Amino acid sequence: MRDQRIIDSHAHFFPKKYLQKLDELGINFGQTLDNRFTSAPPRLEDMDKAGVWKQALSIAVPGVNMSSPENAVKLAETVNNELSTLTAENDRFIGLASLPMLSPMDAVDELKRAVNDLGLKGIELFTDIGGRPLDSMEFWVVYEAAARLDTPIFIHPIAPKHRAIYDDYGLLAVLGFPFETTHTATRIALSGLLEKIPDLKLVLSHLGGTLPYLVGRIDDAYRMFGKSQTKIQKPPSEYLKKMYLDGASFYNPAWTCALGFWGSEMILMGSDYPYGWVGDYSTCVAVIESLSIGDQEKQLILRENAEKLFGY
């Protein structure tokens, strides 16, 4: 494939002022970062080497909602201001806003500011907000605002409250994160959120976690005993297929499974850059090139779906 102009929809960036704000608030960050996490020049060098045209930037864990509602507002404002400055200075970066979800009305206000005033193109939400799942009714006001603004929501996993079961063998990132994405997306599908707000645009991390393998089982369970426990009018798969996936998964059979349900129109190239899952961008691109689909479908995944979703 030639002239790819790739868009990476899953890339992480920590503004230095965000890290400073964590220190000021006495919040332990707990990660050791190289300069690719906090500085544009080294990541631009990596992007140039790999033919990556743009990155959609979001912070990674711990996010902004790990402390008090007041601190969440301060952290979100800091992140979003810095991403706005970065994206204004270099159009190869797309900014995804952080929101102070511990106070949903503050989150709505920050969402409007981030999109209307700062020019950010999407939102990042983690799968757990102060111990509450994303389908909790208190958050729906945020989703209504996002739909009105036609702003996509990138859903990223975070450590669950029961994370101790993943402490051995490095299983939090290996299993815990994909399971959290799967759990969150399934709850959203069953909650009726996408019936109430059908235009809401959601993007699931890491190729949807284990959803490509479990969609059929989720529908089977709904038919067996779920109808009496939900208010949705269709099988959950009808709502799951409306969610986009990012492709931060690097195993051909997993991709084949995902394509079989979602199709190439609903999957975006993603790398999880600069975390070292695959070493470099070449592996991310190679798995897409290895798929038994046509070049036009590959271009949808590598660039065109992201262009349409983020609206530029």
Short mmCIF file of C-alpha atoms in Angstrom, two decimals:
data_model
loop_
_atom_site.label_atom_id
_atom_site.label_comp_id
_atom_site.label_asym_id
_atom_site.label_seq_id
_atom_site.Cartn_x
_atom_site.Cartn_y
_atom_site.Cartn_z
CA MET A 1 0.00 0.00 0.00
CA ARG A 2 1.29 3.46 -0.86
CA ASP A 3 0.65 7.05 0.20
CA GLN A 4 -1.16 5.96 3.33
CA ARG A 5 -1.37 9.23 5.32
CA ILE A 6 -2.28 7.27 8.43
CA ILE A 7 -4.32 8.68 11.30
CA ASP A 8 -3.61 7.13 14.69
CA SER A 9 -6.80 7.43 16.74
CA HIS A 10 -5.33 6.01 19.96
CA ALA A 11 -2.21 7.87 21.08
CA HIS A 12 -1.41 9.16 24.56
CA PHE A 13 0.15 12.45 25.62
CA PHE A 14 0.71 13.92 29.08
CA PRO A 15 1.02 17.72 29.10
CA LYS A 16 3.76 18.78 31.48
CA LYS A 17 1.41 21.22 33.19
CA TYR A 18 -0.96 18.33 33.92
CA LEU A 19 1.86 16.44 35.64
CA GLN A 20 2.77 19.59 37.56
CA LYS A 21 -0.85 20.03 38.62
CA LEU A 22 -0.95 16.46 39.93
CA ASP A 23 2.08 17.26 42.09
CA GLU A 24 0.49 20.48 43.34
CA LEU A 25 -2.65 18.58 44.34
CA GLY A 26 -0.68 15.82 46.05
CA ILE A 27 -1.85 13.12 43.62
CA ASN A 28 0.59 10.28 42.95
CA PHE A 29 1.12 9.77 39.23
CA GLY A 30 3.03 6.52 39.56
CA GLN A 31 4.53 6.22 36.07
CA THR A 32 7.99 6.78 34.65
CA LEU A 33 7.78 8.52 31.29
CA ASP A 34 10.24 9.09 28.49
CA ASN A 35 10.11 12.32 26.51
CA ARG A 36 7.77 10.92 23.85
CA PHE A 37 4.94 11.12 26.40
CA THR A 38 5.39 14.82 27.12
CA SER A 39 7.04 16.42 24.09
CA ALA A 40 5.95 16.82 20.47
CA PRO A 41 9.29 16.66 18.58
CA PRO A 42 10.22 13.03 19.35
CA ARG A 43 6.75 11.77 18.52
CA LEU A 44 6.70 13.75 15.28
CA GLU A 45 9.96 12.03 14.38
CA ASP A 46 8.37 8.63 15.01
CA MET A 47 5.30 9.63 13.02
CA ASP A 48 7.39 10.76 10.07
CA LYS A 49 9.31 7.49 10.01
CA ALA A 50 6.08 5.49 9.97
CA GLY A 51 4.04 7.60 7.57
CA VAL A 52 1.62 8.62 10.31
CA TRP A 53 -0.05 11.86 9.27
CA LYS A 54 -1.98 12.69 12.44
CA GLN A 55 -2.44 11.49 16.01
CA ALA A 56 -5.56 11.88 18.15
CA LEU A 57 -4.12 12.69 21.57
CA SER A 58 -5.61 11.73 24.92
CA ILE A 59 -4.10 11.37 28.35
CA ALA A 60 -3.86 7.89 29.83
CA VAL A 61 -4.49 6.71 33.39
CA PRO A 62 -4.98 8.09 35.97
CA GLY A 63 -7.03 10.70 34.10
CA VAL A 64 -8.61 13.60 35.97
CA ASN A 65 -11.33 12.03 38.13
CA MET A 66 -9.24 10.25 40.76
CA SER A 67 -9.62 12.84 43.52
CA SER A 68 -12.33 15.41 44.35
CA PRO A 69 -14.81 17.07 41.96
CA GLU A 70 -12.98 20.36 42.47
CA ASN A 71 -9.63 18.83 41.58
CA ALA A 72 -11.18 17.12 38.56
CA VAL A 73 -12.25 20.50 37.19
CA LYS A 74 -8.75 21.94 37.67
CA LEU A 75 -7.07 18.96 36.04
CA ALA A 76 -9.48 18.83 33.10
CA GLU A 77 -9.05 22.54 32.40
CA THR A 78 -5.27 22.14 32.49
CA VAL A 79 -5.26 19.16 30.12
CA ASN A 80 -7.65 20.77 27.67
CA ASN A 81 -5.90 24.13 27.62
CA GLU A 82 -2.59 22.43 26.89
CA LEU A 83 -4.01 20.17 24.19
CA SER A 84 -5.65 23.18 22.57
CA THR A 85 -2.35 25.03 22.48
CA LEU A 86 -0.54 22.01 21.04
CA THR A 87 -3.12 21.35 18.33
CA ALA A 88 -3.23 25.03 17.37
CA GLU A 89 0.55 25.02 16.95
CA ASN A 90 0.66 21.79 14.94
CA ASP A 91 -2.26 20.51 12.88
CA ARG A 92 -0.87 16.98 12.91
CA PHE A 93 -2.36 16.58 16.37
CA ILE A 94 -6.04 16.18 17.23
CA GLY A 95 -7.06 16.88 20.82
CA LEU A 96 -9.46 14.73 22.85
CA ALA A 97 -10.79 16.54 25.90
CA SER A 98 -10.82 15.27 29.46
CA LEU A 99 -13.98 15.99 31.46
CA PRO A 100 -14.57 16.37 35.24
CA MET A 101 -17.21 13.64 35.33
CA LEU A 102 -17.38 13.57 39.13
CA SER A 103 -19.60 16.64 38.65
CA PRO A 104 -21.65 16.01 35.50
CA MET A 105 -22.83 19.59 35.07
CA ASP A 106 -19.25 20.81 35.33
CA ALA A 107 -18.42 18.18 32.72
CA VAL A 108 -21.07 19.61 30.39
CA ASP A 109 -19.65 23.10 30.84
CA GLU A 110 -16.11 21.90 30.16
CA LEU A 111 -17.26 19.91 27.15
CA LYS A 112 -18.81 23.01 25.62
CA ARG A 113 -15.68 25.05 26.34
CA ALA A 114 -13.37 22.36 24.96
CA VAL A 115 -15.26 22.02 21.70
CA ASN A 116 -16.55 25.53 21.08
CA ASP A 117 -13.68 27.61 22.48
CA LEU A 118 -10.63 25.35 22.43
CA GLY A 119 -11.25 23.51 19.17
CA LEU A 120 -10.87 19.99 20.54
CA LYS A 121 -12.40 17.26 18.38
CA GLY A 122 -13.52 14.60 20.84
CA ILE A 123 -13.76 13.44 24.44
CA GLU A 124 -11.93 10.74 26.35
CA LEU A 125 -13.78 8.97 29.17
CA PHE A 126 -12.48 6.16 31.34
CA THR A 127 -14.58 3.10 32.09
CA ASP A 128 -14.91 3.88 35.80
CA ILE A 129 -15.87 7.26 37.27
CA GLY A 130 -15.42 7.23 41.03
CA GLY A 131 -16.64 3.65 41.22
CA ARG A 132 -19.61 4.26 38.92
CA PRO A 133 -20.06 2.74 35.44
CA LEU A 134 -20.42 4.96 32.40
CA ASP A 135 -24.03 3.92 31.83
CA SER A 136 -25.07 5.51 35.16
CA MET A 137 -28.01 7.84 34.55
CA GLU A 138 -26.24 10.79 36.18
CA PHE A 139 -23.84 10.90 33.22
CA TRP A 140 -26.48 10.94 30.50
CA VAL A 141 -26.65 14.72 30.54
CA VAL A 142 -23.03 14.69 29.34
CA TYR A 143 -23.86 12.28 26.55
CA GLU A 144 -26.79 14.42 25.45
CA ALA A 145 -24.46 17.41 25.22
CA ALA A 146 -21.88 15.39 23.27
CA ALA A 147 -24.52 14.28 20.78
CA ARG A 148 -25.76 17.85 20.32
CA LEU A 149 -22.20 18.95 19.61
CA ASP A 150 -21.60 15.93 17.33
CA THR A 151 -18.54 15.12 19.43
CA PRO A 152 -17.27 11.51 19.58
CA ILE A 153 -16.43 9.87 22.90
CA PHE A 154 -13.32 7.70 23.12
CA ILE A 155 -13.81 5.11 25.88
CA HIS A 156 -10.58 3.94 27.50
CA PRO A 157 -10.26 1.33 30.25
CA ILE A 158 -8.99 2.09 33.73
CA ALA A 159 -8.21 -0.23 36.63
CA PRO A 160 -11.41 -1.64 38.17
CA LYS A 161 -12.11 -1.54 41.89
CA HIS A 162 -11.41 -5.27 42.05
CA ARG A 163 -8.02 -4.84 40.41
CA ALA A 164 -6.23 -7.09 42.94
CA ILE A 165 -7.19 -10.13 40.88
CA TYR A 166 -5.01 -8.73 38.07
CA ASP A 167 -1.97 -7.85 40.18
CA ASP A 168 -0.05 -11.03 39.35
CA TYR A 169 1.69 -11.64 36.02
CA GLY A 170 1.01 -8.14 34.70
CA LEU A 171 -2.59 -9.10 33.97
CA LEU A 172 -4.14 -5.67 34.49
CA ALA A 173 -3.16 -4.43 31.04
CA VAL A 174 -3.35 -7.88 29.44
CA LEU A 175 -6.81 -8.90 30.67
CA GLY A 176 -8.17 -6.26 33.04
CA PHE A 177 -8.28 -3.43 30.52
CA PRO A 178 -9.92 -5.41 27.68
CA PHE A 179 -12.45 -6.88 30.11
CA GLU A 180 -13.31 -3.41 31.41
CA THR A 181 -13.96 -2.19 27.87
CA THR A 182 -16.13 -5.24 27.19
CA HIS A 183 -18.07 -4.80 30.41
CA THR A 184 -18.62 -1.08 29.85
CA ALA A 185 -19.76 -1.41 26.24
CA THR A 186 -22.15 -4.24 27.12
CA ARG A 187 -23.68 -2.21 29.95
CA ILE A 188 -24.14 0.74 27.61
CA ALA A 189 -25.83 -1.48 25.03
CA LEU A 190 -28.21 -2.93 27.64
CA SER A 191 -28.90 0.37 29.38
CA GLY A 192 -30.92 1.93 26.59
CA LEU A 193 -28.51 4.85 26.25
CA LEU A 194 -28.26 4.46 22.48
CA GLU A 195 -32.05 4.30 22.18
CA LYS A 196 -32.36 7.52 24.15
CA ILE A 197 -29.45 9.20 22.30
CA PRO A 198 -29.15 7.36 18.95
CA ASP A 199 -26.72 9.89 17.46
CA LEU A 200 -24.12 9.41 20.20
CA LYS A 201 -20.74 8.44 18.74
CA LEU A 202 -18.69 6.04 20.86
CA VAL A 203 -15.23 4.61 20.17
CA LEU A 204 -14.06 1.52 22.08
CA SER A 205 -10.37 0.99 22.81
CA HIS A 206 -8.24 -2.02 21.91
CA LEU A 207 -10.50 -3.47 19.19
CA GLY A 208 -13.42 -3.58 21.60
CA GLY A 209 -11.68 -5.72 24.21
CA THR A 210 -13.21 -9.21 24.00
CA LEU A 211 -16.44 -8.06 22.33
CA PRO A 212 -15.62 -9.46 18.87
CA TYR A 213 -15.55 -12.93 20.40
CA LEU A 214 -18.52 -12.48 22.76
CA VAL A 215 -21.17 -10.57 20.78
CA GLY A 216 -23.07 -13.75 19.96
CA ARG A 217 -23.04 -14.89 23.57
CA ILE A 218 -24.31 -11.48 24.72
CA ASP A 219 -27.27 -11.74 22.35
CA ASP A 220 -27.95 -15.33 23.42
CA ALA A 221 -28.01 -14.30 27.08
CA TYR A 222 -30.35 -11.42 26.27
CA ARG A 223 -32.79 -13.78 24.55
CA MET A 224 -32.64 -16.27 27.43
CA PHE A 225 -33.13 -13.99 30.42
CA GLY A 226 -32.10 -10.43 29.67
CA LYS A 227 -35.32 -9.08 28.17
CA SER A 228 -36.98 -8.93 31.56
CA GLN A 229 -34.04 -6.97 33.00
CA THR A 230 -33.62 -4.32 30.30
CA LYS A 231 -35.75 -1.80 28.45
CA ILE A 232 -34.05 -2.04 25.08
CA GLN A 233 -36.19 -2.84 22.06
CA LYS A 234 -33.58 -4.74 20.05
CA PRO A 235 -30.87 -7.31 20.81
CA PRO A 236 -27.75 -5.72 22.36
CA SER A 237 -25.71 -6.46 19.25
CA GLU A 238 -27.78 -3.83 17.41
CA TYR A 239 -26.36 -1.19 19.75
CA LEU A 240 -22.85 -2.64 19.93
CA LYS A 241 -22.51 -2.47 16.16
CA LYS A 242 -23.11 1.30 16.34
CA MET A 243 -19.91 1.73 18.36
CA TYR A 244 -16.60 2.33 16.61
CA LEU A 245 -13.47 0.38 17.53
CA ASP A 246 -9.89 1.54 17.53
CA GLY A 247 -7.45 -1.00 16.21
CA ALA A 248 -4.94 -1.09 19.06
CA SER A 249 -4.77 -4.86 18.86
CA PHE A 250 -2.14 -6.55 16.79
CA TYR A 251 -3.26 -10.13 16.12
CA ASN A 252 -4.70 -10.97 12.72
CA PRO A 253 -7.38 -13.48 13.89
CA ALA A 254 -8.74 -10.93 16.37
CA TRP A 255 -9.05 -8.38 13.58
CA THR A 256 -10.77 -10.93 11.35
CA CYS A 257 -13.32 -11.57 14.09
CA ALA A 258 -13.93 -7.83 14.59
CA LEU A 259 -14.30 -7.19 10.87
CA GLY A 260 -16.84 -9.99 10.61
CA PHE A 261 -19.22 -8.10 12.90
CA TRP A 262 -18.37 -4.39 12.59
CA GLY A 263 -16.96 -4.17 9.08
CA SER A 264 -14.18 -1.89 7.89
CA GLU A 265 -16.38 1.23 8.16
CA MET A 266 -16.40 1.12 11.98
CA ILE A 267 -12.73 0.48 12.82
CA LEU A 268 -10.00 3.11 13.19
CA MET A 269 -6.27 2.55 13.18
CA GLY A 270 -4.90 2.83 16.74
CA SER A 271 -1.51 2.15 18.27
CA ASP A 272 -1.59 3.00 22.01
CA TYR A 273 1.55 5.07 21.28
CA PRO A 274 3.95 5.53 22.97
CA TYR A 275 3.31 2.56 25.23
CA GLY A 276 5.54 -0.28 24.13
CA TRP A 277 3.03 -2.99 23.25
CA VAL A 278 4.24 -3.45 19.70
CA GLY A 279 7.61 -1.74 19.62
CA ASP A 280 6.86 0.61 16.74
CA TYR A 281 4.28 1.66 14.21
CA SER A 282 5.39 -0.90 11.63
CA THR A 283 3.62 -3.68 13.53
CA CYS A 284 0.38 -1.69 13.73
CA VAL A 285 0.35 -1.12 9.99
CA ALA A 286 1.53 -4.64 9.14
CA VAL A 287 -1.45 -6.30 10.83
CA ILE A 288 -3.85 -4.12 8.82
CA GLU A 289 -2.00 -4.84 5.59
CA SER A 290 -2.17 -8.57 6.39
CA LEU A 291 -5.98 -8.58 6.48
CA SER A 292 -7.93 -10.30 3.71
CA ILE A 293 -9.75 -7.14 2.67
CA GLY A 294 -9.34 -4.75 -0.25
CA ASP A 295 -7.11 -1.70 -0.37
CA GLN A 296 -10.10 0.66 -0.13
CA GLU A 297 -11.24 -1.03 3.08
CA LYS A 298 -7.73 -0.71 4.48
CA GLN A 299 -7.75 3.00 3.66
CA LEU A 300 -10.99 3.37 5.60
CA ILE A 301 -9.29 1.91 8.64
CA LEU A 302 -5.98 3.71 8.21
CA ARG A 303 -7.39 7.19 7.58
CA GLU A 304 -10.83 7.82 6.17
CA ASN A 305 -12.98 6.65 9.09
CA ALA A 306 -11.06 8.92 11.45
CA GLU A 307 -11.36 11.88 9.08
CA LYS A 308 -15.12 11.44 9.01
CA LEU A 309 -15.50 10.81 12.75
CA PHE A 310 -13.40 13.74 13.93
CA GLY A 311 -14.78 16.08 11.28
CA TYR A 312 -11.83 17.67 9.49
#
